[in-house]
């Protein structure tokens, strides 16, 4: 099956957003020509059950009979593109850490249920990949861009909860994407608007920030951080750094899965977008993520990335093989929701 997928997936190494609640005629022509590996949805793309289901179906038309990955950032708390009543009202990751602090087994059960509920909500519409778990460790005094999204200040707790959440999503056939390698928690500025610098030495980064990622290095997909780690590469942020990707992400962390960039249009990357996209691929990222749906930017990114080949194609095929492959045991979503509420509300 993996070899089959590899031979059929002559697609470009990027994930694209789209502009609204339905594809425009220009987008249809563009996506047919440029063949992105997958798509990502945001709040601007969500209006109703029927509309979102139809949009996902229209995106799948570009798969030539093969299911394409459709991503979303649906963590819970303030990072959720689907809001009630379109999805369960799940809290931010910090709530799971509080359960874990009180009872480790209960925390792991809650995190697994969290992943299952996220996946059940997404599969309802045809969304099959979620940018979870957020494995960034919480730090006092850091910028709130991570904040309550962090599962814990304890990297081992982050790893345990993150694995349970990822397993929960995979059990319903939704691909998890752990983020943000090699660690976003201690930044002082928001990478959506500026380039954060991390000054911690490498030994500290390995012992704390990278620890959850190393523990979960067997997961199928991950996202880079647009952060400059001065102890590793003083000139380039992780997304654009061959040193960070080869020595730290592939080496120290040991991750050999599909590596995608964070949104290439974020202001932390100051070069023209085509240049950033090309540099990310050259640095060792497998896939470039572009989110804002701006056609001029999409054309620039599509023109800067190659067709998937070699190791990148192998990793992409492995990730795709997990999509839509739920466990054999059916999941009673109402039962999972009831269990989840009992676990989380007990420490609220």
mmCIF file of C-alpha atoms in Angstrom:
data_model
loop_
_atom_site.group_PDB
_atom_site.id
_atom_site.type_symbol
_atom_site.label_atom_id
_atom_site.label_comp_id
_atom_site.label_asym_id
_atom_site.label_seq_id
_atom_site.Cartn_x
_atom_site.Cartn_y
_atom_site.Cartn_z
ATOM 1 C CA UNK A 1 0.000 0.000 0.000
ATOM 2 C CA UNK A 2 2.834 2.414 0.875
ATOM 3 C CA UNK A 3 4.576 1.800 -2.465
ATOM 4 C CA UNK A 4 1.260 2.302 -4.236
ATOM 5 C CA UNK A 5 0.767 5.629 -2.516
ATOM 6 C CA UNK A 6 4.294 6.744 -3.399
ATOM 7 C CA UNK A 7 3.848 6.059 -7.091
ATOM 8 C CA UNK A 8 0.487 7.863 -7.258
ATOM 9 C CA UNK A 9 1.304 10.991 -5.312
ATOM 10 C CA UNK A 10 3.068 13.232 -7.839
ATOM 11 C CA UNK A 11 2.134 16.258 -5.826
ATOM 12 C CA UNK A 12 4.001 19.388 -4.830
ATOM 13 C CA UNK A 13 5.578 19.805 -1.414
ATOM 14 C CA UNK A 14 3.116 22.288 0.054
ATOM 15 C CA UNK A 15 -0.137 22.580 1.976
ATOM 16 C CA UNK A 16 -2.455 25.404 0.946
ATOM 17 C CA UNK A 17 -5.196 27.422 2.523
ATOM 18 C CA UNK A 18 -8.167 28.770 0.596
ATOM 19 C CA UNK A 19 -9.869 32.128 0.765
ATOM 20 C CA UNK A 20 -13.446 31.522 1.862
ATOM 21 C CA UNK A 21 -16.353 29.192 2.501
ATOM 22 C CA UNK A 22 -16.305 27.783 -1.043
ATOM 23 C CA UNK A 23 -13.603 27.533 -3.689
ATOM 24 C CA UNK A 24 -13.472 30.316 -6.245
ATOM 25 C CA UNK A 25 -13.151 29.483 -9.966
ATOM 26 C CA UNK A 26 -9.546 30.753 -9.870
ATOM 27 C CA UNK A 27 -8.723 28.495 -6.921
ATOM 28 C CA UNK A 28 -10.164 25.466 -8.704
ATOM 29 C CA UNK A 29 -7.967 26.035 -11.748
ATOM 30 C CA UNK A 30 -4.928 26.865 -9.623
ATOM 31 C CA UNK A 31 -5.165 23.795 -7.348
ATOM 32 C CA UNK A 32 -5.728 21.505 -10.326
ATOM 33 C CA UNK A 33 -2.552 22.854 -11.920
ATOM 34 C CA UNK A 34 -0.323 23.155 -8.849
ATOM 35 C CA UNK A 35 -1.414 19.960 -7.022
ATOM 36 C CA UNK A 36 -0.719 20.780 -3.365
ATOM 37 C CA UNK A 37 -0.107 17.765 -1.136
ATOM 38 C CA UNK A 38 -2.900 18.904 1.161
ATOM 39 C CA UNK A 39 -5.041 21.769 2.403
ATOM 40 C CA UNK A 40 -5.613 23.623 5.674
ATOM 41 C CA UNK A 41 -8.785 25.286 6.928
ATOM 42 C CA UNK A 42 -9.333 28.290 9.205
ATOM 43 C CA UNK A 43 -12.272 30.087 10.778
ATOM 44 C CA UNK A 44 -12.867 32.049 7.562
ATOM 45 C CA UNK A 45 -13.625 28.738 5.843
ATOM 46 C CA UNK A 46 -16.267 27.631 8.355
ATOM 47 C CA UNK A 47 -19.920 28.640 8.230
ATOM 48 C CA UNK A 48 -22.206 25.640 8.716
ATOM 49 C CA UNK A 49 -22.320 21.845 8.717
ATOM 50 C CA UNK A 50 -23.447 21.580 5.110
ATOM 51 C CA UNK A 51 -21.101 24.275 3.841
ATOM 52 C CA UNK A 52 -18.002 22.822 5.545
ATOM 53 C CA UNK A 53 -18.812 19.283 4.403
ATOM 54 C CA UNK A 54 -19.211 20.544 0.840
ATOM 55 C CA UNK A 55 -15.938 22.496 0.982
ATOM 56 C CA UNK A 56 -14.016 19.437 2.187
ATOM 57 C CA UNK A 57 -15.600 17.345 -0.570
ATOM 58 C CA UNK A 58 -14.575 19.923 -3.179
ATOM 59 C CA UNK A 59 -10.980 19.869 -1.900
ATOM 60 C CA UNK A 60 -10.925 16.089 -2.171
ATOM 61 C CA UNK A 61 -11.775 16.385 -5.861
ATOM 62 C CA UNK A 62 -8.108 17.314 -6.408
ATOM 63 C CA UNK A 63 -6.961 13.943 -5.015
ATOM 64 C CA UNK A 64 -7.627 11.986 -8.221
ATOM 65 C CA UNK A 65 -9.367 9.282 -6.231
ATOM 66 C CA UNK A 66 -6.849 9.305 -3.377
ATOM 67 C CA UNK A 67 -7.803 10.893 -0.067
ATOM 68 C CA UNK A 68 -5.846 14.092 0.508
ATOM 69 C CA UNK A 69 -4.944 15.435 3.950
ATOM 70 C CA UNK A 70 -7.139 18.323 5.072
ATOM 71 C CA UNK A 71 -5.612 19.977 8.139
ATOM 72 C CA UNK A 72 -6.949 22.279 10.802
ATOM 73 C CA UNK A 73 -5.725 23.786 14.085
ATOM 74 C CA UNK A 74 -8.266 22.361 16.499
ATOM 75 C CA UNK A 75 -6.633 22.131 19.916
ATOM 76 C CA UNK A 76 -9.386 23.310 22.254
ATOM 77 C CA UNK A 77 -9.565 26.547 24.215
ATOM 78 C CA UNK A 78 -8.701 29.639 22.189
ATOM 79 C CA UNK A 79 -7.184 27.647 19.308
ATOM 80 C CA UNK A 80 -10.208 26.089 17.670
ATOM 81 C CA UNK A 81 -11.466 26.856 14.190
ATOM 82 C CA UNK A 82 -14.676 24.896 14.783
ATOM 83 C CA UNK A 83 -16.717 26.305 17.638
ATOM 84 C CA UNK A 84 -19.884 24.979 19.291
ATOM 85 C CA UNK A 85 -22.304 23.822 18.053
ATOM 86 C CA UNK A 86 -20.063 22.575 15.230
ATOM 87 C CA UNK A 87 -17.674 20.937 17.719
ATOM 88 C CA UNK A 88 -17.405 19.962 21.371
ATOM 89 C CA UNK A 89 -16.440 22.845 23.726
ATOM 90 C CA UNK A 90 -13.060 21.422 24.701
ATOM 91 C CA UNK A 91 -10.706 23.447 26.938
ATOM 92 C CA UNK A 92 -7.084 24.359 26.285
ATOM 93 C CA UNK A 93 -4.380 21.801 26.979
ATOM 94 C CA UNK A 94 -3.571 23.247 30.388
ATOM 95 C CA UNK A 95 -6.790 21.677 31.716
ATOM 96 C CA UNK A 96 -5.429 18.219 30.927
ATOM 97 C CA UNK A 97 -2.245 19.014 32.817
ATOM 98 C CA UNK A 98 -4.279 19.886 35.894
ATOM 99 C CA UNK A 99 -6.041 16.528 35.763
ATOM 100 C CA UNK A 100 -2.654 14.799 35.366
ATOM 101 C CA UNK A 101 -1.226 16.664 38.370
ATOM 102 C CA UNK A 102 -4.018 15.280 40.530
ATOM 103 C CA UNK A 103 -4.154 11.755 39.057
ATOM 104 C CA UNK A 104 -1.771 10.650 36.309
ATOM 105 C CA UNK A 105 -3.966 7.874 34.952
ATOM 106 C CA UNK A 106 -6.991 10.157 34.901
ATOM 107 C CA UNK A 107 -4.953 12.792 33.053
ATOM 108 C CA UNK A 108 -3.870 10.301 30.412
ATOM 109 C CA UNK A 109 -7.445 9.062 30.024
ATOM 110 C CA UNK A 110 -8.648 12.658 29.639
ATOM 111 C CA UNK A 111 -5.960 13.410 27.030
ATOM 112 C CA UNK A 112 -6.874 10.313 25.022
ATOM 113 C CA UNK A 113 -10.553 11.258 25.175
ATOM 114 C CA UNK A 114 -9.617 14.817 24.144
ATOM 115 C CA UNK A 115 -7.906 13.462 21.029
ATOM 116 C CA UNK A 116 -10.851 11.218 20.212
ATOM 117 C CA UNK A 117 -13.375 14.013 20.582
ATOM 118 C CA UNK A 118 -11.327 16.331 18.386
ATOM 119 C CA UNK A 119 -11.068 13.609 15.755
ATOM 120 C CA UNK A 120 -14.773 12.758 15.907
ATOM 121 C CA UNK A 121 -15.681 16.406 15.389
ATOM 122 C CA UNK A 122 -13.327 16.759 12.420
ATOM 123 C CA UNK A 123 -14.231 13.513 10.666
ATOM 124 C CA UNK A 124 -17.869 14.601 10.670
ATOM 125 C CA UNK A 125 -17.015 17.154 7.972
ATOM 126 C CA UNK A 126 -14.235 15.335 6.131
ATOM 127 C CA UNK A 127 -11.266 16.925 7.942
ATOM 128 C CA UNK A 128 -8.665 14.227 8.515
ATOM 129 C CA UNK A 129 -5.569 15.869 10.031
ATOM 130 C CA UNK A 130 -5.182 18.005 13.157
ATOM 131 C CA UNK A 131 -2.210 20.112 14.257
ATOM 132 C CA UNK A 132 -2.033 18.492 17.683
ATOM 133 C CA UNK A 133 -0.552 17.807 20.154
ATOM 134 C CA UNK A 134 1.096 21.060 21.168
ATOM 135 C CA UNK A 135 4.198 19.729 22.960
ATOM 136 C CA UNK A 136 5.634 23.108 23.925
ATOM 137 C CA UNK A 137 6.531 23.208 27.614
ATOM 138 C CA UNK A 138 4.984 25.968 29.754
ATOM 139 C CA UNK A 139 7.334 28.608 31.173
ATOM 140 C CA UNK A 140 6.514 31.334 33.684
ATOM 141 C CA UNK A 141 6.924 34.798 32.188
ATOM 142 C CA UNK A 142 6.886 33.619 28.566
ATOM 143 C CA UNK A 143 4.720 35.210 25.883
ATOM 144 C CA UNK A 144 1.092 34.110 25.926
ATOM 145 C CA UNK A 145 1.227 32.838 22.312
ATOM 146 C CA UNK A 146 1.583 29.372 23.873
ATOM 147 C CA UNK A 147 0.353 30.066 27.406
ATOM 148 C CA UNK A 148 -2.560 27.818 28.351
ATOM 149 C CA UNK A 149 -2.084 25.797 25.177
ATOM 150 C CA UNK A 150 0.848 24.091 26.933
ATOM 151 C CA UNK A 151 -0.092 20.843 28.624
ATOM 152 C CA UNK A 152 2.299 21.325 31.545
ATOM 153 C CA UNK A 153 5.532 22.864 32.789
ATOM 154 C CA UNK A 154 6.821 19.313 33.310
ATOM 155 C CA UNK A 155 8.240 17.957 30.037
ATOM 156 C CA UNK A 156 7.535 14.347 31.037
ATOM 157 C CA UNK A 157 3.889 15.206 31.705
ATOM 158 C CA UNK A 158 3.730 16.963 28.338
ATOM 159 C CA UNK A 159 5.068 13.826 26.661
ATOM 160 C CA UNK A 160 2.635 11.472 28.417
ATOM 161 C CA UNK A 161 -0.401 13.654 27.729
ATOM 162 C CA UNK A 162 0.688 14.431 24.172
ATOM 163 C CA UNK A 163 1.088 10.763 23.310
ATOM 164 C CA UNK A 164 -2.354 9.933 24.692
ATOM 165 C CA UNK A 165 -3.920 12.776 22.699
ATOM 166 C CA UNK A 166 -2.176 11.705 19.490
ATOM 167 C CA UNK A 167 -3.242 8.096 20.008
ATOM 168 C CA UNK A 168 -6.816 9.236 20.560
ATOM 169 C CA UNK A 169 -6.830 11.106 17.251
ATOM 170 C CA UNK A 170 -5.208 8.226 15.372
ATOM 171 C CA UNK A 171 -7.774 5.798 16.770
ATOM 172 C CA UNK A 172 -10.380 7.604 14.648
ATOM 173 C CA UNK A 173 -8.174 7.916 11.566
ATOM 174 C CA UNK A 174 -7.116 11.558 12.063
ATOM 175 C CA UNK A 175 -3.434 12.364 11.497
ATOM 176 C CA UNK A 176 -1.795 14.231 14.415
ATOM 177 C CA UNK A 177 0.952 16.814 13.796
ATOM 178 C CA UNK A 178 3.037 17.532 16.894
ATOM 179 C CA UNK A 179 4.295 21.102 17.252
ATOM 180 C CA UNK A 180 6.471 23.204 17.390
ATOM 181 C CA UNK A 181 9.915 21.589 17.009
ATOM 182 C CA UNK A 182 12.298 21.972 18.740
ATOM 183 C CA UNK A 183 10.228 23.894 21.341
ATOM 184 C CA UNK A 184 8.216 27.131 21.380
ATOM 185 C CA UNK A 185 7.309 27.505 25.043
ATOM 186 C CA UNK A 186 9.925 29.935 26.340
ATOM 187 C CA UNK A 187 9.636 32.675 23.693
ATOM 188 C CA UNK A 188 9.139 36.340 24.606
ATOM 189 C CA UNK A 189 7.510 37.508 21.359
ATOM 190 C CA UNK A 190 4.819 36.096 19.074
ATOM 191 C CA UNK A 191 6.251 34.555 15.896
ATOM 192 C CA UNK A 192 3.119 35.568 14.001
ATOM 193 C CA UNK A 193 4.453 39.134 14.176
ATOM 194 C CA UNK A 194 8.192 39.004 14.923
ATOM 195 C CA UNK A 195 11.128 36.596 15.099
ATOM 196 C CA UNK A 196 11.617 35.210 18.620
ATOM 197 C CA UNK A 197 15.132 34.536 19.871
ATOM 198 C CA UNK A 198 15.746 31.807 22.452
ATOM 199 C CA UNK A 199 18.894 32.339 24.508
ATOM 200 C CA UNK A 200 18.938 29.113 26.542
ATOM 201 C CA UNK A 201 22.007 26.925 26.130
ATOM 202 C CA UNK A 202 21.786 23.648 24.276
ATOM 203 C CA UNK A 203 21.988 21.420 27.347
ATOM 204 C CA UNK A 204 18.937 23.142 28.837
ATOM 205 C CA UNK A 205 17.035 22.962 25.561
ATOM 206 C CA UNK A 206 17.718 19.243 25.274
ATOM 207 C CA UNK A 207 16.789 18.539 28.900
ATOM 208 C CA UNK A 208 13.511 20.490 28.861
ATOM 209 C CA UNK A 209 12.201 21.943 25.584
ATOM 210 C CA UNK A 210 13.148 19.026 23.329
ATOM 211 C CA UNK A 211 12.340 16.294 25.827
ATOM 212 C CA UNK A 212 8.653 15.774 24.868
ATOM 213 C CA UNK A 213 9.493 15.746 21.162
ATOM 214 C CA UNK A 214 12.211 13.173 21.684
ATOM 215 C CA UNK A 215 9.785 10.983 23.651
ATOM 216 C CA UNK A 216 7.281 11.207 20.790
ATOM 217 C CA UNK A 217 9.768 11.064 17.917
ATOM 218 C CA UNK A 218 7.945 8.054 16.499
ATOM 219 C CA UNK A 219 4.839 10.105 15.636
ATOM 220 C CA UNK A 220 4.201 10.429 11.892
ATOM 221 C CA UNK A 221 4.235 14.228 11.437
ATOM 222 C CA UNK A 222 5.557 17.380 13.058
ATOM 223 C CA UNK A 223 5.706 21.155 12.580
ATOM 224 C CA UNK A 224 8.728 23.418 12.927
ATOM 225 C CA UNK A 225 8.998 26.619 14.961
ATOM 226 C CA UNK A 226 9.852 29.993 13.402
ATOM 227 C CA UNK A 227 12.316 30.670 16.217
ATOM 228 C CA UNK A 228 16.027 31.458 16.269
ATOM 229 C CA UNK A 229 17.811 29.228 18.796
ATOM 230 C CA UNK A 230 21.055 31.049 19.417
ATOM 231 C CA UNK A 231 22.814 28.024 20.917
ATOM 232 C CA UNK A 232 22.202 25.989 17.743
ATOM 233 C CA UNK A 233 22.166 28.420 14.798
ATOM 234 C CA UNK A 234 22.742 32.119 15.457
ATOM 235 C CA UNK A 235 21.795 33.152 11.927
ATOM 236 C CA UNK A 236 18.657 31.244 10.902
ATOM 237 C CA UNK A 237 15.339 30.316 12.528
ATOM 238 C CA UNK A 238 14.626 26.610 12.903
ATOM 239 C CA UNK A 239 12.354 26.404 9.844
ATOM 240 C CA UNK A 240 15.147 27.695 7.585
ATOM 241 C CA UNK A 241 18.129 26.125 9.355
ATOM 242 C CA UNK A 242 19.846 23.018 7.970
ATOM 243 C CA UNK A 243 21.681 22.799 11.294
ATOM 244 C CA UNK A 244 18.539 22.765 13.416
ATOM 245 C CA UNK A 245 16.763 20.318 11.124
ATOM 246 C CA UNK A 246 19.647 17.885 10.512
ATOM 247 C CA UNK A 247 21.490 18.019 13.833
ATOM 248 C CA UNK A 248 18.655 18.755 16.245
ATOM 249 C CA UNK A 249 15.303 17.601 14.822
ATOM 250 C CA UNK A 250 16.548 14.611 12.831
ATOM 251 C CA UNK A 251 19.586 14.010 15.072
ATOM 252 C CA UNK A 252 19.143 14.820 18.762
ATOM 253 C CA UNK A 253 15.346 14.474 18.773
ATOM 254 C CA UNK A 254 15.464 11.542 16.368
ATOM 255 C CA UNK A 255 12.357 12.463 14.393
ATOM 256 C CA UNK A 256 12.162 10.770 10.987
ATOM 257 C CA UNK A 257 8.534 11.552 10.164
ATOM 258 C CA UNK A 258 7.025 14.154 7.871
ATOM 259 C CA UNK A 259 8.335 17.609 8.779
ATOM 260 C CA UNK A 260 6.197 20.570 7.759
ATOM 261 C CA UNK A 261 6.843 24.237 8.360
ATOM 262 C CA UNK A 262 4.699 26.459 10.495
ATOM 263 C CA UNK A 263 2.790 28.933 8.321
ATOM 264 C CA UNK A 264 5.363 30.328 5.897
ATOM 265 C CA UNK A 265 3.507 33.667 5.746
ATOM 266 C CA UNK A 266 4.097 34.490 9.431
ATOM 267 C CA UNK A 267 6.028 37.702 10.057
ATOM 268 C CA UNK A 268 8.873 35.925 11.864
ATOM 269 C CA UNK A 269 10.214 35.061 8.393
ATOM 270 C CA UNK A 270 11.150 38.353 6.812
ATOM 271 C CA UNK A 271 12.306 37.316 3.342
ATOM 272 C CA UNK A 272 9.951 37.321 0.345
ATOM 273 C CA UNK A 273 7.616 34.357 0.710
ATOM 274 C CA UNK A 274 8.953 32.416 -2.270
ATOM 275 C CA UNK A 275 12.465 32.774 -0.883
ATOM 276 C CA UNK A 276 11.373 31.533 2.552
ATOM 277 C CA UNK A 277 9.541 28.582 1.022
ATOM 278 C CA UNK A 278 12.551 27.571 -1.033
ATOM 279 C CA UNK A 279 14.914 27.961 1.918
ATOM 280 C CA UNK A 280 12.679 25.796 4.105
ATOM 281 C CA UNK A 281 12.848 22.956 1.573
ATOM 282 C CA UNK A 282 16.593 23.388 1.158
ATOM 283 C CA UNK A 283 17.026 23.326 4.929
ATOM 284 C CA UNK A 284 15.344 19.927 5.134
ATOM 285 C CA UNK A 285 11.624 20.549 5.651
ATOM 286 C CA UNK A 286 9.537 18.089 3.665
ATOM 287 C CA UNK A 287 6.438 20.260 3.215
ATOM 288 C CA UNK A 288 5.785 24.022 3.231
ATOM 289 C CA UNK A 289 2.592 25.183 4.951
ATOM 290 C CA UNK A 290 0.888 28.310 3.600
ATOM 291 C CA UNK A 291 -2.303 29.338 5.337
ATOM 292 C CA UNK A 292 -3.763 32.740 4.445
ATOM 293 C CA UNK A 293 -5.444 31.919 1.121
ATOM 294 C CA UNK A 294 -3.908 34.911 -0.672
ATOM 295 C CA UNK A 295 -3.656 33.934 -4.341
ATOM 296 C CA UNK A 296 -0.522 35.945 -5.112
ATOM 297 C CA UNK A 297 1.296 34.337 -2.186
ATOM 298 C CA UNK A 298 0.001 30.888 -3.085
ATOM 299 C CA UNK A 299 1.376 31.255 -6.592
ATOM 300 C CA UNK A 300 4.754 32.298 -5.184
ATOM 301 C CA UNK A 301 4.908 29.341 -2.794
ATOM 302 C CA UNK A 302 3.769 26.841 -5.429
ATOM 303 C CA UNK A 303 6.471 28.122 -7.755
ATOM 304 C CA UNK A 304 9.178 27.725 -5.116
ATOM 305 C CA UNK A 305 8.571 24.149 -3.957
ATOM 306 C CA UNK A 306 9.421 20.896 -5.763
ATOM 307 C CA UNK A 307 7.362 17.844 -6.503
ATOM 308 C CA UNK A 308 7.576 15.478 -3.550
ATOM 309 C CA UNK A 309 10.357 12.952 -4.066
ATOM 310 C CA UNK A 310 12.841 10.804 -2.180
ATOM 311 C CA UNK A 311 12.681 10.768 1.612
ATOM 312 C CA UNK A 312 10.059 13.520 1.677
ATOM 313 C CA UNK A 313 7.752 11.445 -0.516
ATOM 314 C CA UNK A 314 8.341 8.379 1.671
ATOM 315 C CA UNK A 315 7.463 10.291 4.811
ATOM 316 C CA UNK A 316 4.408 11.854 3.204
ATOM 317 C CA UNK A 317 3.195 8.449 2.027
ATOM 318 C CA UNK A 318 3.593 6.995 5.514
ATOM 319 C CA UNK A 319 1.556 9.847 7.008
ATOM 320 C CA UNK A 320 -1.144 9.510 4.346
ATOM 321 C CA UNK A 321 -1.423 5.774 5.000
ATOM 322 C CA UNK A 322 -2.621 6.541 8.548
ATOM 323 C CA UNK A 323 -5.413 8.866 7.449
ATOM 324 C CA UNK A 324 -8.866 7.366 7.540
ATOM 325 C CA UNK A 325 -7.673 4.152 9.192
ATOM 326 C CA UNK A 326 -9.561 4.098 12.496
ATOM 327 C CA UNK A 327 -9.149 1.306 15.030
ATOM 328 C CA UNK A 328 -11.405 -1.711 14.696
ATOM 329 C CA UNK A 329 -13.339 -0.869 17.873
ATOM 330 C CA UNK A 330 -16.203 1.591 17.248
ATOM 331 C CA UNK A 331 -16.176 4.716 19.419
ATOM 332 C CA UNK A 332 -19.328 5.891 21.177
ATOM 333 C CA UNK A 333 -18.752 9.658 21.034
ATOM 334 C CA UNK A 334 -21.457 10.458 23.597
ATOM 335 C CA UNK A 335 -19.875 8.009 26.018
ATOM 336 C CA UNK A 336 -16.398 9.489 25.463
ATOM 337 C CA UNK A 337 -17.786 13.004 26.008
ATOM 338 C CA UNK A 338 -19.446 11.976 29.261
ATOM 339 C CA UNK A 339 -16.228 10.335 30.506
ATOM 340 C CA UNK A 340 -14.207 13.373 29.488
ATOM 341 C CA UNK A 341 -16.477 15.823 31.282
ATOM 342 C CA UNK A 342 -16.260 13.781 34.461
ATOM 343 C CA UNK A 343 -12.464 13.708 34.358
ATOM 344 C CA UNK A 344 -11.902 17.378 33.547
ATOM 345 C CA UNK A 345 -14.659 18.903 35.632
ATOM 346 C CA UNK A 346 -13.440 17.028 38.693
ATOM 347 C CA UNK A 347 -10.466 19.400 38.914
ATOM 348 C CA UNK A 348 -12.065 22.548 37.454
#
